[in-house]
Short mmCIF file of C-alpha atoms and ligand atoms in Angstrom, two decimals:
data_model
loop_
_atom_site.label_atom_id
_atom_site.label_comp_id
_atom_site.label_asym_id
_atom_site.label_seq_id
_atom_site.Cartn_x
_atom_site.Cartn_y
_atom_site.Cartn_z
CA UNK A 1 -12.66 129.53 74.36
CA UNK A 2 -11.40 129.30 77.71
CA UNK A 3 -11.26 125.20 79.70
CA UNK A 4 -14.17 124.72 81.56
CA UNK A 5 -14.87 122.02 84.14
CA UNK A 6 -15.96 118.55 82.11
CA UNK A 7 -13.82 119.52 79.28
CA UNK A 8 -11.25 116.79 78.43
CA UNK A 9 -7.84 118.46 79.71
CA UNK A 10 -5.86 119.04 76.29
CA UNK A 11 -2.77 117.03 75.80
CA UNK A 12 0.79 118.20 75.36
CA UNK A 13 4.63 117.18 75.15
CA UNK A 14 6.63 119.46 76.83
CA UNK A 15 10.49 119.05 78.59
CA UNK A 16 10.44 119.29 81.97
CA UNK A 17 13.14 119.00 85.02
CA UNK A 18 12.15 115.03 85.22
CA UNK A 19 12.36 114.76 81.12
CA UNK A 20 9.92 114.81 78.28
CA UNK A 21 6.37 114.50 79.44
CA UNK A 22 3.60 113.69 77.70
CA UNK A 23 0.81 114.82 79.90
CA UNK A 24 -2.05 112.22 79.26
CA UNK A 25 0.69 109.51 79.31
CA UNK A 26 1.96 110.56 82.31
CA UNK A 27 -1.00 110.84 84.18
CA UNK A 28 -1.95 107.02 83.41
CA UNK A 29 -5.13 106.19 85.52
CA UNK A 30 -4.23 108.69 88.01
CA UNK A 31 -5.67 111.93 89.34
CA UNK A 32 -3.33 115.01 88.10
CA UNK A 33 -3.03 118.21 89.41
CA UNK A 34 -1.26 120.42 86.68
CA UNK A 35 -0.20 124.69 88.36
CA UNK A 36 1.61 127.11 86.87
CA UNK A 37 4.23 130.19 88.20
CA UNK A 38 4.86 133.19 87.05
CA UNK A 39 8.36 132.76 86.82
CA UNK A 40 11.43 131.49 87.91
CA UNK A 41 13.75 132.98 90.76
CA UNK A 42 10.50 134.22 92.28
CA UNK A 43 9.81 134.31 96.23
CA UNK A 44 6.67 132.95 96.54
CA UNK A 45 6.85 130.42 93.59
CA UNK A 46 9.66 129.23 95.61
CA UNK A 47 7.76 128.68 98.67
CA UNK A 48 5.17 127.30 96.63
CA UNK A 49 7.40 124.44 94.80
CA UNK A 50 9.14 123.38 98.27
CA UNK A 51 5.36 123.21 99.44
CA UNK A 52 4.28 120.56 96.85
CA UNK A 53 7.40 118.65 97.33
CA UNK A 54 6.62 118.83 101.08
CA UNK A 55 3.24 117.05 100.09
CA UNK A 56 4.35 114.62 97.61
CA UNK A 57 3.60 111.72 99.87
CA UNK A 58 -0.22 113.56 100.70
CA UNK A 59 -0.66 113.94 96.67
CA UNK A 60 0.78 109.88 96.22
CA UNK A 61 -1.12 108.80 99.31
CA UNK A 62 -4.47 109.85 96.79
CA UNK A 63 -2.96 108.72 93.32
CA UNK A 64 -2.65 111.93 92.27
CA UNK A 65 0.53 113.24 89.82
CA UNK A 66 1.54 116.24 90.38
CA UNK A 67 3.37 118.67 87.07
CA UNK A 68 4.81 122.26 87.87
CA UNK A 69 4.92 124.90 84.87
CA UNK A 70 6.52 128.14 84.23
CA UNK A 71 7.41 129.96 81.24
CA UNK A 72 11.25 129.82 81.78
CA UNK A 73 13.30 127.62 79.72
CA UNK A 74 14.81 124.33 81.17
CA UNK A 75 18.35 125.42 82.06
CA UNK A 76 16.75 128.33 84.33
CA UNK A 77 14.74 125.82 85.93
CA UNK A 78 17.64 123.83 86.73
CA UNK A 79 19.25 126.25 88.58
CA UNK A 80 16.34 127.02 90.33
CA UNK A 81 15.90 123.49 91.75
CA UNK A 82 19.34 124.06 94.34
CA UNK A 83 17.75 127.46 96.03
CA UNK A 84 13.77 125.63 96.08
CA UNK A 85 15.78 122.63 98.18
CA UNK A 86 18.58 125.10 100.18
CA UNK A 87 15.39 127.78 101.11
CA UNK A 88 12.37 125.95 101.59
CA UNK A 89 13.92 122.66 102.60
CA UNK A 90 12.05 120.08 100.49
CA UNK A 91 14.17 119.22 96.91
CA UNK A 92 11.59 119.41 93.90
CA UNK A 93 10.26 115.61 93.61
CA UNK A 94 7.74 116.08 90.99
CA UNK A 95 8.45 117.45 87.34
CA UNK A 96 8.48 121.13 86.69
CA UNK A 97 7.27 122.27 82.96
CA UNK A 98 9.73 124.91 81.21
CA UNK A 99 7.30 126.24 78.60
CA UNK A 100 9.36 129.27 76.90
CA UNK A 101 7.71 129.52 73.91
CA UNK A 102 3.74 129.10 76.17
CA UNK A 103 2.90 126.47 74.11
CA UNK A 104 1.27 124.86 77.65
CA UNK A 105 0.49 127.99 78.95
CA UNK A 106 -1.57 129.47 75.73
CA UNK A 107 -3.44 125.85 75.60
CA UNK A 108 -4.29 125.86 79.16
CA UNK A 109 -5.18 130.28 79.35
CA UNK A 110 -2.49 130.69 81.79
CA UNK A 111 -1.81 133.92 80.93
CA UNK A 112 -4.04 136.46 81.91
CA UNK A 113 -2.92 139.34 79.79
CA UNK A 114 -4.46 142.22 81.68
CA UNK A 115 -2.86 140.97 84.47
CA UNK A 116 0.33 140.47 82.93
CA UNK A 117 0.93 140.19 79.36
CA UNK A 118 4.02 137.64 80.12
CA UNK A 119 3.82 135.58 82.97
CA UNK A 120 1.64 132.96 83.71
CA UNK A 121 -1.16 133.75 86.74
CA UNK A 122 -1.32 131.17 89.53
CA UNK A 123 -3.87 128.33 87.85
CA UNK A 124 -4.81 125.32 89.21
CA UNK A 125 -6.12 122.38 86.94
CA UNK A 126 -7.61 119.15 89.20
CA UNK A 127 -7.55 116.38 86.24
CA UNK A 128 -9.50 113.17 86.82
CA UNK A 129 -8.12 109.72 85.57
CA UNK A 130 -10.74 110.39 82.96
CA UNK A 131 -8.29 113.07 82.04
CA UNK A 132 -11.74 115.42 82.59
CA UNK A 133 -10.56 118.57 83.93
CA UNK A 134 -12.40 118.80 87.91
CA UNK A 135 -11.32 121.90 88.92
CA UNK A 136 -9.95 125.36 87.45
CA UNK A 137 -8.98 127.93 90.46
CA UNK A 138 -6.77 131.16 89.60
CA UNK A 139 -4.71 132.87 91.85
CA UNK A 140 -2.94 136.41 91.50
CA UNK A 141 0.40 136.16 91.30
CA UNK A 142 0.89 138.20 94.32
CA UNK A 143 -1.16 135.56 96.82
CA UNK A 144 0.82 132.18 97.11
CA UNK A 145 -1.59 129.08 96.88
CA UNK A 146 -2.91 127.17 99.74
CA UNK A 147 -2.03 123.31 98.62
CA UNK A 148 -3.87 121.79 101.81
CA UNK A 149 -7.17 123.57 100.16
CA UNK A 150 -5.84 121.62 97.32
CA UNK A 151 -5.28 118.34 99.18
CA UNK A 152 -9.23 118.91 100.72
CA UNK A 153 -10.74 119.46 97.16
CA UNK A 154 -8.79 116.41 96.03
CA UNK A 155 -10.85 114.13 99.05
CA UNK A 156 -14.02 115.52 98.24
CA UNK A 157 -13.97 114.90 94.43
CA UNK A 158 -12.35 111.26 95.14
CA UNK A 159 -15.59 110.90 97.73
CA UNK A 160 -18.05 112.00 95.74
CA UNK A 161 -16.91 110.27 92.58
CA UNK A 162 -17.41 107.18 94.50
CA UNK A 163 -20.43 107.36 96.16
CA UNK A 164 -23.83 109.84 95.70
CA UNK A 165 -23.14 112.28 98.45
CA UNK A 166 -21.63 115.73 98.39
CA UNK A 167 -19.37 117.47 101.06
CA UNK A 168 -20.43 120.94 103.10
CA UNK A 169 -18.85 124.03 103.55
CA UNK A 170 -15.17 123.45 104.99
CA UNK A 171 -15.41 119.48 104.94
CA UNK A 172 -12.74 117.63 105.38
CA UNK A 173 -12.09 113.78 105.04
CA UNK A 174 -14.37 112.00 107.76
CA UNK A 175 -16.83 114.95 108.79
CA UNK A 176 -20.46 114.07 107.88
CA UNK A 177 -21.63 114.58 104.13
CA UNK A 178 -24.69 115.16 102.25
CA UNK A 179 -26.61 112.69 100.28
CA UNK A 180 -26.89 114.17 96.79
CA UNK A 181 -29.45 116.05 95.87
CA UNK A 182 -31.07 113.58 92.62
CA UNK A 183 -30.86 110.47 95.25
CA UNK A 184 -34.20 109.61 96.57
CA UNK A 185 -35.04 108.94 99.72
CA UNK A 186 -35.92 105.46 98.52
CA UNK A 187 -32.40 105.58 97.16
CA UNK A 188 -30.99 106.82 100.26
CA UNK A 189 -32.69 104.02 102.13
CA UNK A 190 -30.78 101.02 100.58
CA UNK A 191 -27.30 102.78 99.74
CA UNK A 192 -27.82 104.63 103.59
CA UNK A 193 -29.75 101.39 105.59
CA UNK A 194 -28.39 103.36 109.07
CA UNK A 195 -30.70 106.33 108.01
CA UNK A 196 -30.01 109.82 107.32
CA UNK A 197 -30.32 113.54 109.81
CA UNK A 198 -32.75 115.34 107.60
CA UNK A 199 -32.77 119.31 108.34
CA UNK A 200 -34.63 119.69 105.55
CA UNK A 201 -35.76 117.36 102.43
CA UNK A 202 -33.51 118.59 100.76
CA UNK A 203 -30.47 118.69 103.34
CA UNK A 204 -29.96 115.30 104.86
CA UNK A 205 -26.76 114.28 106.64
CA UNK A 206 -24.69 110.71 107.05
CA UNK A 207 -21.75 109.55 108.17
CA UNK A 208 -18.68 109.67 105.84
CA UNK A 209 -19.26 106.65 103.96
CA UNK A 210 -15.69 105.70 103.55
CA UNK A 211 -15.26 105.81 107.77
C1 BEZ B 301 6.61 135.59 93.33
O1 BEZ B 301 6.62 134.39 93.08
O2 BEZ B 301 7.05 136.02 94.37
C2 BEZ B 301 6.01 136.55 92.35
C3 BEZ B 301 6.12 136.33 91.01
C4 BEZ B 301 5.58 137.24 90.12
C5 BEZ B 301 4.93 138.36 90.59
C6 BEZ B 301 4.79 138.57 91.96
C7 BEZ B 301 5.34 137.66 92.86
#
């Protein structure tokens, strides 16, 4: 049965470019975010990688680990590595999964097979430090992921794991949020004492709370 959100995100050893990880271990009380390639040697991939290691301080800025997969062995990612830092700038800075047999890929349903009966798809996996899996997204391998949509998700589910709101369409960190929808208003009056724009009962507005 395919990972849904809430399900615990299923452990694994596997080698990687920054040595054996064991993913639970590794992700130790902090967020993870956990995407696979298609392949190695691949031109968007290779945008993609330089991409996260562009954003490593964004992703350690919110205590969040970041883990690279695809299904080519070690010694091919290796050699990968030099044309990710010569093309795109950024050297990889975060460890990179080689998972040749799709032992990772198979537990997580990376593959997609009538897509491709081979590669991985683009997934995403968002894992809490409750190792609860917060987000799945899936992206052709043809369409190279936007990690700043990444990076937003990220600072709504930190938010809203913290306090009883939830973020609108397109929020980003600081815009105005919505108190959640089982609070009541005399809920909302002692967590929100400052009051609350109400468009409707059951839309009603507030200041970030972390601003
Ligand atoms: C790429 O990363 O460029 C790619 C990989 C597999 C299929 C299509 C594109």
């Amino acid at each position: 049965m395919a990972l849904q959100l809430g399900d615990t995100a299923p452990d694994f050893t596997a080698e990687t470019t920054a040595g054996e990880v064991e993913l639970h271990d590794y992700l130790g009380d902090s967020w993870g975010v956990l995407f696979s390639h298609p392949a190695d040697f691949t031109p968007v991939c290779t945008t993609e990688l330089g991409e996260v290691a562009r954003l490593k301080p964004e992703f350690d800025k919110r205590n969040v680990k970041v883990l690279g997969l695809s299904v080519d062995p070690l010694e091919s990612h290796k050699g990968w590595v030099g044309d990710i830092e010569e093309t795109q700038g950024s050297a990889l800075n975060f460890p990179l999964i080689a998972d040749p047999d799709r032992k990772v890929a198979d537990l997580y349903g990376m593959i997609h097979p009538n897509a491709d009966d081979t590669l991985t798809v683009r997934s995403v996996f968002i894992i809490g430090p409750d190792k609860k899996i917060k987000l799945i997204i899936t992206y052709p391998a043809s369409t190279g992921r936007n990690f700043d949509e990444i990076l937003r998700v990220i600072d709504s589910l930190q938010l809203t794991s913290a306090h009883k709101v939830s973020t609108p369409v397109n929020w980003h960190h600081g815009d105005d949020v919505i108190i959640g929808s089982k609070v009541t208003n005399e809920e909302a009056k002692e967590q929100f004492p400052e009051g609350w724009k109400e468009l409707k009962p059951y839309l009603r507005i507030v200041p970030d709370p972390t601003k």
